[in-house]
Short mmCIF file of C-alpha atoms in Angstrom, two decimals:
data_model
loop_
_atom_site.label_atom_id
_atom_site.label_comp_id
_atom_site.label_asym_id
_atom_site.label_seq_id
_atom_site.Cartn_x
_atom_site.Cartn_y
_atom_site.Cartn_z
CA MET A 1 0.00 0.00 0.00
CA VAL A 2 2.85 2.38 0.90
CA MET A 3 4.61 1.57 -2.39
CA VAL A 4 1.43 2.30 -4.35
CA GLU A 5 1.04 5.69 -2.69
CA LEU A 6 4.73 6.44 -3.21
CA LYS A 7 4.45 5.58 -6.93
CA LYS A 8 1.37 7.79 -7.14
CA LEU A 9 3.26 10.69 -5.56
CA VAL A 10 6.17 10.24 -7.99
CA VAL A 11 3.78 10.19 -10.98
CA VAL A 12 2.05 13.36 -9.73
CA LEU A 13 5.43 15.10 -9.46
CA ILE A 14 6.44 13.94 -12.95
CA GLY A 15 3.11 15.17 -14.31
CA ALA A 16 3.67 18.56 -12.66
CA LEU A 17 7.17 18.73 -14.18
CA PHE A 18 5.76 18.08 -17.66
CA ASN A 19 3.16 20.82 -17.15
CA ALA A 20 5.82 23.31 -16.09
CA LEU A 21 8.09 22.38 -19.02
CA SER A 22 5.27 22.84 -21.52
CA LEU A 23 4.54 26.31 -20.13
CA ASN A 24 8.03 27.74 -19.63
CA LEU A 25 9.66 26.27 -22.73
CA PHE A 26 6.83 26.46 -25.26
CA LEU A 27 3.53 28.16 -24.41
CA ILE A 28 4.56 31.20 -22.34
CA PRO A 29 7.38 32.33 -24.71
CA ALA A 30 4.97 32.07 -27.67
CA ASN A 31 2.02 33.74 -25.85
CA VAL A 32 -0.06 30.65 -26.53
CA TYR A 33 -2.44 29.65 -23.75
CA ALA A 34 -3.19 26.33 -22.07
CA SER A 35 -6.66 25.19 -21.07
CA GLY A 36 -8.48 25.56 -17.76
CA PHE A 37 -7.04 27.30 -14.73
CA THR A 38 -3.51 27.13 -16.16
CA GLY A 39 -4.62 29.16 -19.18
CA VAL A 40 -6.45 31.62 -16.92
CA SER A 41 -3.28 32.02 -14.84
CA GLN A 42 -1.22 32.64 -17.98
CA LEU A 43 -3.71 35.17 -19.30
CA VAL A 44 -4.05 37.08 -16.01
CA SER A 45 -0.26 37.10 -15.59
CA SER A 46 0.17 38.52 -19.12
CA ILE A 47 -2.50 41.18 -18.55
CA LEU A 48 -0.99 42.27 -15.22
CA ASN A 49 2.54 42.40 -16.65
CA ASP A 50 1.52 44.29 -19.80
CA TYR A 51 -1.19 46.65 -18.55
CA THR A 52 -0.51 47.24 -14.82
CA PRO A 53 2.49 47.84 -12.53
CA LEU A 54 1.87 44.44 -10.90
CA HIS A 55 4.01 41.46 -11.90
CA LEU A 56 2.65 38.11 -10.74
CA SER A 57 3.99 34.84 -12.12
CA THR A 58 1.81 32.16 -13.73
CA GLY A 59 2.81 29.67 -11.02
CA PHE A 60 1.78 31.98 -8.17
CA LEU A 61 -1.58 32.77 -9.79
CA LEU A 62 -2.19 29.07 -10.47
CA PHE A 63 -1.61 28.37 -6.78
CA LEU A 64 -3.97 31.18 -5.68
CA LEU A 65 -6.78 30.10 -8.03
CA ASN A 66 -6.63 26.53 -6.76
CA ILE A 67 -6.95 27.35 -3.05
CA PRO A 68 -10.78 27.80 -3.04
CA VAL A 69 -11.18 24.88 -5.46
CA THR A 70 -9.14 22.65 -3.14
CA ILE A 71 -11.32 23.59 -0.17
CA LEU A 72 -14.40 22.73 -2.24
CA GLY A 73 -12.88 19.43 -3.35
CA TRP A 74 -11.86 18.52 0.20
CA LYS A 75 -15.47 18.89 1.35
CA LYS A 76 -17.29 17.47 -1.68
CA VAL A 77 -15.00 15.04 -3.51
CA GLY A 78 -12.65 13.24 -1.14
CA LYS A 79 -9.50 13.86 0.83
CA SER A 80 -7.10 11.56 -1.06
CA PHE A 81 -8.03 12.77 -4.54
CA THR A 82 -8.00 16.43 -3.51
CA LEU A 83 -4.73 16.12 -1.59
CA TYR A 84 -2.85 14.65 -4.55
CA SER A 85 -4.43 17.20 -6.89
CA PHE A 86 -3.30 20.08 -4.67
CA LEU A 87 0.19 18.54 -4.41
CA SER A 88 0.22 18.58 -8.22
CA VAL A 89 -0.65 22.29 -8.20
CA ILE A 90 2.05 23.08 -5.60
CA ALA A 91 4.65 21.08 -7.54
CA THR A 92 3.68 22.77 -10.82
CA SER A 93 3.95 26.22 -9.23
CA LEU A 94 7.35 25.30 -7.75
CA PHE A 95 8.68 23.94 -11.06
CA LEU A 96 7.44 27.04 -12.87
CA SER A 97 9.52 29.21 -10.55
CA LEU A 98 12.61 27.00 -10.86
CA ILE A 99 12.59 26.37 -14.63
CA PRO A 100 13.60 29.47 -16.62
CA VAL A 101 11.36 30.76 -19.41
CA VAL A 102 13.31 29.93 -22.55
CA GLU A 103 12.16 30.24 -26.17
CA LEU A 104 13.38 27.04 -27.81
CA SER A 105 11.77 27.86 -31.15
CA HIS A 106 10.54 31.00 -32.89
CA ASP A 107 7.92 28.96 -34.76
CA ILE A 108 4.61 29.56 -32.99
CA LEU A 109 3.04 26.40 -34.47
CA LEU A 110 5.83 24.20 -33.08
CA ASN A 111 5.40 25.85 -29.69
CA ALA A 112 1.62 25.33 -29.77
CA VAL A 113 1.86 21.65 -30.77
CA PHE A 114 4.76 20.59 -28.53
CA GLY A 115 3.42 22.62 -25.61
CA GLY A 116 0.04 20.90 -25.98
CA VAL A 117 1.57 17.42 -26.25
CA ILE A 118 3.87 17.79 -23.24
CA ALA A 119 1.10 19.33 -21.10
CA ALA A 120 -1.26 16.51 -22.11
CA VAL A 121 1.27 13.86 -21.10
CA GLY A 122 1.49 15.50 -17.68
CA VAL A 123 -2.29 15.69 -17.27
CA GLY A 124 -2.88 12.21 -18.74
CA ILE A 125 -0.49 10.29 -16.49
CA THR A 126 -1.75 12.20 -13.43
CA LEU A 127 -5.37 11.27 -14.22
CA LYS A 128 -4.36 7.68 -14.94
CA TRP A 129 -3.00 7.35 -11.41
CA GLY A 130 -6.15 8.64 -9.71
CA ALA A 131 -5.28 12.29 -9.19
CA SER A 132 -5.68 15.46 -11.25
CA THR A 133 -3.83 18.68 -11.99
CA GLY A 134 -6.43 20.59 -9.96
CA GLY A 135 -8.56 23.47 -11.14
CA LEU A 136 -11.32 22.50 -13.53
CA ASP A 137 -10.94 18.77 -12.89
CA ILE A 138 -12.03 19.20 -9.27
CA VAL A 139 -14.82 21.58 -10.30
CA ALA A 140 -15.95 19.05 -12.93
CA MET A 141 -15.99 16.24 -10.39
CA VAL A 142 -18.08 18.29 -7.94
CA LEU A 143 -20.53 19.26 -10.70
CA SER A 144 -20.76 15.69 -12.00
CA ARG A 145 -21.76 14.55 -8.51
CA MET A 146 -24.21 17.40 -7.87
CA LYS A 147 -25.81 17.50 -11.32
CA ASP A 148 -26.05 14.63 -13.76
CA LYS A 149 -25.20 16.91 -16.69
CA PRO A 150 -22.27 17.09 -19.11
CA VAL A 151 -19.45 19.07 -17.52
CA GLY A 152 -17.86 19.56 -20.94
CA THR A 153 -19.98 22.70 -21.23
CA TYR A 154 -18.12 24.30 -18.33
CA PHE A 155 -14.75 23.37 -19.84
CA PHE A 156 -15.85 24.81 -23.17
CA LEU A 157 -17.08 28.09 -21.64
CA LEU A 158 -13.90 28.76 -19.68
CA ASN A 159 -11.66 27.84 -22.61
CA ALA A 160 -13.80 30.03 -24.90
CA ILE A 161 -13.25 32.98 -22.53
CA ILE A 162 -9.48 32.33 -22.62
CA ILE A 163 -9.43 32.15 -26.44
CA VAL A 164 -11.59 35.25 -27.00
CA SER A 165 -9.64 37.26 -24.41
CA ALA A 166 -6.34 36.23 -25.99
CA GLY A 167 -7.68 37.24 -29.41
CA LEU A 168 -8.90 40.65 -28.26
CA LEU A 169 -5.76 41.51 -26.28
CA TYR A 170 -2.96 39.90 -28.27
CA GLY A 171 -4.33 39.29 -31.76
CA TRP A 172 -6.48 36.56 -33.24
CA GLU A 173 -3.47 34.62 -34.47
CA LYS A 174 -2.59 33.85 -30.84
CA ALA A 175 -6.17 32.76 -30.24
CA LEU A 176 -6.10 30.38 -33.21
CA TYR A 177 -2.82 28.83 -32.08
CA THR A 178 -4.33 28.45 -28.61
CA LEU A 179 -7.08 26.42 -30.27
CA VAL A 180 -4.41 24.20 -31.82
CA THR A 181 -2.89 23.62 -28.37
CA LEU A 182 -6.28 22.77 -26.85
CA TYR A 183 -7.06 20.31 -29.66
CA VAL A 184 -3.68 18.57 -29.44
CA CYS A 185 -3.91 18.41 -25.65
CA THR A 186 -7.38 16.84 -25.75
CA ARG A 187 -6.39 14.21 -28.31
CA VAL A 188 -3.29 13.14 -26.39
CA ILE A 189 -5.21 12.91 -23.10
CA ASP A 190 -7.79 10.77 -24.91
CA THR A 191 -4.97 8.39 -25.86
CA ILE A 192 -3.35 8.23 -22.41
CA HIS A 193 -6.48 8.29 -20.24
CA THR A 194 -9.98 9.43 -21.20
CA ARG A 195 -11.95 12.65 -21.51
CA HIS A 196 -15.26 10.87 -21.00
CA VAL A 197 -16.96 11.89 -17.76
CA LYS A 198 -18.80 8.60 -17.20
CA LEU A 199 -17.66 5.11 -18.13
CA THR A 200 -19.29 1.68 -18.09
CA VAL A 201 -17.05 -1.12 -16.85
CA MET A 202 -17.91 -4.72 -17.77
CA ILE A 203 -15.90 -7.34 -15.90
CA VAL A 204 -16.01 -11.06 -16.74
CA THR A 205 -14.62 -12.96 -13.75
CA LYS A 206 -14.69 -16.21 -11.79
CA LYS A 207 -14.28 -14.27 -8.53
CA GLY A 208 -17.50 -12.26 -8.58
CA GLU A 209 -18.14 -12.18 -4.83
CA ASP A 210 -14.57 -11.18 -3.97
CA LEU A 211 -14.64 -8.40 -6.57
CA LYS A 212 -17.99 -7.09 -5.36
CA LYS A 213 -16.73 -6.86 -1.78
CA ALA A 214 -13.52 -5.13 -2.86
CA ILE A 215 -15.32 -2.62 -5.09
CA HIS A 216 -17.97 -1.80 -2.46
CA ALA A 217 -15.22 -1.30 0.14
CA LYS A 218 -13.70 1.45 -2.02
CA LEU A 219 -16.55 2.88 -4.13
CA VAL A 220 -20.23 3.57 -3.48
CA ARG A 221 -21.49 2.24 -6.82
CA GLY A 222 -24.24 -0.19 -7.77
CA ILE A 223 -23.19 -3.40 -9.53
CA THR A 224 -25.34 -5.48 -11.87
CA THR A 225 -24.29 -9.12 -12.30
CA VAL A 226 -25.15 -11.35 -15.24
CA PRO A 227 -24.37 -15.11 -15.51
CA ALA A 228 -21.79 -15.80 -18.22
CA LYS A 229 -20.08 -18.81 -19.77
CA GLY A 230 -16.73 -19.06 -21.53
CA GLY A 231 -17.18 -19.59 -25.27
CA PHE A 232 -14.25 -22.01 -25.58
CA THR A 233 -13.90 -23.44 -22.09
CA ASN A 234 -17.62 -23.51 -21.15
CA GLU A 235 -16.56 -22.39 -17.67
CA GLU A 236 -19.23 -20.75 -15.56
CA LYS A 237 -18.37 -17.09 -14.95
CA GLU A 238 -20.04 -13.85 -13.92
CA MET A 239 -20.22 -10.54 -15.76
CA MET A 240 -20.33 -7.45 -13.56
CA ILE A 241 -21.56 -4.13 -14.96
CA ILE A 242 -20.78 -0.90 -13.15
CA VAL A 243 -21.01 2.79 -14.16
CA ILE A 244 -18.27 5.04 -12.77
CA THR A 245 -16.84 8.52 -13.26
CA ARG A 246 -13.47 8.86 -14.99
CA TYR A 247 -11.89 9.81 -11.66
CA GLU A 248 -12.73 6.36 -10.26
CA LEU A 249 -11.09 4.49 -13.16
CA TYR A 250 -7.75 4.20 -11.37
CA ASP A 251 -9.37 2.62 -8.30
CA ILE A 252 -11.34 0.12 -10.40
CA GLU A 253 -8.26 -0.94 -12.37
CA ARG A 254 -6.22 -1.39 -9.18
CA ILE A 255 -8.97 -3.46 -7.49
CA ILE A 256 -9.34 -5.78 -10.49
CA LYS A 257 -5.56 -6.35 -10.70
CA GLU A 258 -5.40 -7.17 -6.99
CA VAL A 259 -8.46 -9.46 -6.77
CA ASP A 260 -8.53 -11.17 -10.18
CA PRO A 261 -5.69 -10.35 -12.58
CA ASN A 262 -7.16 -12.85 -15.08
CA ALA A 263 -10.51 -11.05 -15.32
CA PHE A 264 -11.55 -9.76 -18.74
CA THR A 265 -12.52 -6.08 -18.49
CA ASN A 266 -14.16 -3.90 -21.13
CA ILE A 267 -14.45 -0.14 -20.50
CA VAL A 268 -16.69 1.94 -22.76
CA GLN A 269 -17.91 5.52 -22.91
CA THR A 270 -21.27 6.26 -21.29
CA THR A 271 -23.18 9.11 -22.90
CA GLY A 272 -26.02 9.19 -20.37
CA VAL A 273 -27.38 7.59 -17.20
CA PHE A 274 -31.04 7.25 -16.21
CA GLY A 275 -32.04 6.05 -12.77
CA MET A 276 -30.05 5.94 -9.55
CA PHE A 277 -26.49 7.22 -9.84
CA ARG A 278 -24.64 8.56 -6.79
CA LYS A 279 -23.84 12.25 -7.19
CA ASP A 280 -23.37 13.52 -3.63
#
């Protein structure tokens, strides 16, 4: 258990390092903006530096913006998830202050693409290990539990504000390259983890009772079981069907590996849920 938590901490730190590298080596020098709270921090930092006497770094603003979100997550989401997410924010802010802002390329397209890819790797591996990079991910999780509605709308609105503001203040070319970064980032995260808010997990196993106990010990989710039989072996098995949020994917994967490593698991996107689904 200690080794698992230690590995998780290391992955969170590596993810934070990737986020900081993408910002200081690619996005910030090119005035191209990331998504979510990171993009807001970049934009506010640029506005303060260019239009006011104040000079606040992106890392410091990112830390400030995440304080109220962390308090909300601590109360509504869960202590472990929120703690690792806030550690990711602290580490990102620290790395941003330690890594110098260097323009590796004068080509804005290269900066937009590579910045998006590197940031997405950081976000993707962090999500894959059951944490997040803070900000909108925690807000999305709270909203997905309070309201059974697509949280993609909130992501879209905030990112739209970032893009429009960047276009008005720094030219529409910057806004268009920001769109490129957002698209690349989303596609890479899709590959590493998933952008889908809800997922349906179908597990074919010979250890149904053990899996049910292990899942219920960690997650408050309903499980539907269906009798199944192996097509080649004719062995009697059980298929378990459970709907989860993307933030619970790490826990499900870890439980299955511990209880029945030989289980066959299929994970698919869920576009909607009708009926009882825990949201509190």
